[in-house]
Amino acid sequence: WHLQGCPLSLQMLAYNRHTYATVSQRLIITVIPAPGGDPPYQGEFLVGNRNVEELLPVVAREMFLQASAGVWERGDLQVINITSALDRGGRVPLPIEGRKEGVYVKVGSHSPFSPCLESAVSPQSLFRCSLGQQPLASCYDTFAPHFSIRWCNLTLLQVWPSPTTPGPVWGSGVLEDDGDFQPPTEVSPQDLLPGFLVTLLVPLVVALLLCLLLGHLMCCRREGV
């Protein structure tokens, strides 16, 4: 779907996790292309000590971008998507000790990944994660203490724009002069009388036989006749 520049009407439904009260609101959203296009380098972080509504405000997102810039070593970062960990198969936390649901935050940049991020997703780091250990990271964790990052769930993606297929070419609307019209080959006339007679006579004969049989049973098979 090509949605750039098209206004979208969304019906938002929210509920209070404590009282389970619900409220709905209709939002009109206009999709506009990102300045400079979509960032090709994207990293998704799992924040373990936050709920999704805590990262939606602009102040919280700016704070997360500043922390991301410290490990990415770039300043042109932007938040692409924020998703609750419950939508990725996460479990609902127990209502004790202030535990959070967890949030996946996808950040994009036009600059390549830093060596710190690449080392965090290296095969050696994945092997350490399989053993329950912390992955390798050659940089200082600038997310602490505000954001607790699950480094074993870090995902790095390189998204390149797909080539656009050319659309149809519209002509002038006038047919080109291609010579005289050549009608299709003439079809020899067919005799439709036999098919008509079969279609008409066969049901009539069957109906007549049924009438004779029914008349014989009702008139000639009566008691005393």
Tab-separated table of C-alpha atoms in Angstrom, residues 105-212:
chain	number	residue	atom	x	y	z
A	105	VAL	CA	12.731	0.088	20.297
A	106	LYS	CA	13.958	0.202	16.703
A	107	VAL	CA	16.430	2.989	15.920
A	108	GLY	CA	17.688	3.881	12.450
A	109	SER	CA	20.639	5.790	11.025
A	110	HIS	CA	22.220	6.548	7.657
A	111	SER	CA	25.653	5.777	9.122
A	112	PRO	CA	27.070	2.257	9.544
A	113	PHE	CA	26.995	0.400	12.835
A	114	SER	CA	29.705	1.031	15.384
A	115	PRO	CA	32.241	-1.678	16.253
A	116	CYS	CA	30.567	-1.964	19.648
A	117	LEU	CA	27.230	-2.966	18.152
A	118	GLU	CA	28.818	-5.325	15.645
A	119	SER	CA	30.736	-7.088	18.400
A	120	ALA	CA	27.517	-7.470	20.414
A	121	VAL	CA	25.942	-9.551	17.602
A	122	SER	CA	29.089	-11.468	16.647
A	123	PRO	CA	29.108	-15.281	16.763
A	124	GLN	CA	31.228	-15.163	19.922
A	125	SER	CA	28.618	-12.985	21.622
A	126	LEU	CA	25.792	-15.270	20.512
A	127	PHE	CA	27.688	-18.221	21.944
A	128	ARG	CA	28.080	-16.436	25.276
A	129	CYS	CA	24.360	-15.637	25.257
A	130	SER	CA	23.559	-19.312	24.732
A	131	LEU	CA	25.546	-20.020	27.903
A	132	GLY	CA	23.611	-17.403	29.857
A	133	GLN	CA	26.503	-14.907	29.896
A	134	GLN	CA	26.682	-11.294	28.808
A	135	PRO	CA	27.701	-10.716	25.168
A	136	LEU	CA	30.917	-8.991	24.169
A	137	ALA	CA	30.724	-5.194	24.094
A	138	SER	CA	33.768	-3.004	23.551
A	139	CYS	CA	32.104	0.253	24.580
A	140	TYR	CA	30.664	1.844	27.678
A	141	ASP	CA	26.956	1.205	28.191
A	142	THR	CA	25.510	4.718	27.925
A	143	PHE	CA	21.964	3.398	28.476
A	144	ALA	CA	22.524	2.803	32.196
A	145	PRO	CA	21.019	3.547	34.618
A	146	HIS	CA	17.845	4.806	32.908
A	147	PHE	CA	17.440	1.960	30.424
A	148	SER	CA	18.283	-1.690	31.046
A	149	ILE	CA	19.169	-3.163	27.651
A	150	ARG	CA	18.967	-6.917	27.048
A	151	TRP	CA	22.016	-7.123	24.834
A	152	CYS	CA	21.402	-10.755	23.922
A	153	ASN	CA	18.220	-9.623	22.132
A	154	LEU	CA	19.967	-6.965	20.039
A	155	THR	CA	19.120	-7.141	16.321
A	156	LEU	CA	20.951	-5.258	13.563
A	157	LEU	CA	19.399	-4.890	10.123
A	158	GLN	CA	20.496	-3.342	6.847
A	159	VAL	CA	17.433	-2.293	4.860
A	160	TRP	CA	18.015	-1.083	1.317
A	161	PRO	CA	15.261	0.507	-0.767
A	162	SER	CA	13.721	-1.903	-3.243
A	163	PRO	CA	13.781	-0.816	-6.912
A	164	THR	CA	10.507	0.640	-8.062
A	165	THR	CA	8.875	-0.990	-11.080
A	166	PRO	CA	7.888	1.403	-13.873
A	167	GLY	CA	4.193	2.051	-14.170
A	168	PRO	CA	2.066	1.627	-17.286
A	169	VAL	CA	2.705	3.958	-20.198
A	170	TRP	CA	-0.429	5.755	-21.319
A	171	GLY	CA	-0.927	6.335	-25.034
A	172	SER	CA	-2.817	9.016	-26.911
A	173	GLY	CA	-6.075	7.051	-26.847
A	174	VAL	CA	-6.258	6.765	-30.642
A	175	LEU	CA	-5.821	3.403	-32.323
A	176	GLU	CA	-2.996	3.212	-34.784
A	177	ASP	CA	-3.798	2.711	-38.458
A	178	ASP	CA	-3.090	-0.968	-38.969
A	179	GLY	CA	-4.746	-1.564	-42.354
A	180	ASP	CA	-8.197	-2.869	-43.148
A	181	PHE	CA	-10.191	-4.784	-40.597
A	182	GLN	CA	-9.954	-8.515	-41.084
A	183	PRO	CA	-13.052	-10.274	-39.734
A	184	PRO	CA	-12.649	-13.686	-38.158
A	185	THR	CA	-13.038	-16.815	-40.213
A	186	GLU	CA	-16.665	-17.589	-41.060
A	187	VAL	CA	-18.222	-20.512	-39.188
A	188	SER	CA	-20.257	-23.012	-41.197
A	189	PRO	CA	-23.973	-23.049	-40.236
A	190	GLN	CA	-24.978	-25.821	-37.885
A	191	ASP	CA	-28.203	-27.820	-37.878
A	192	LEU	CA	-29.769	-27.244	-34.452
A	193	LEU	CA	-33.039	-29.110	-35.149
A	194	PRO	CA	-31.917	-32.555	-33.847
A	195	GLY	CA	-30.710	-31.085	-30.578
A	196	PHE	CA	-33.949	-29.129	-30.202
A	197	LEU	CA	-36.087	-32.206	-30.772
A	198	VAL	CA	-34.099	-34.313	-28.321
A	199	THR	CA	-34.339	-31.587	-25.682
A	200	LEU	CA	-38.094	-31.232	-26.168
A	201	LEU	CA	-39.295	-34.756	-26.965
A	202	VAL	CA	-37.377	-36.765	-24.361
A	203	PRO	CA	-38.974	-34.992	-21.353
A	204	LEU	CA	-42.414	-35.246	-23.011
A	205	VAL	CA	-42.074	-39.000	-23.575
A	206	VAL	CA	-40.915	-39.548	-19.994
A	207	ALA	CA	-43.817	-37.468	-18.665
A	208	LEU	CA	-46.314	-39.405	-20.834
A	209	LEU	CA	-44.998	-42.764	-19.578
A	210	LEU	CA	-45.281	-41.604	-15.994
A	211	CYS	CA	-48.880	-40.470	-16.577
A	212	LEU	CA	-49.802	-43.820	-18.110
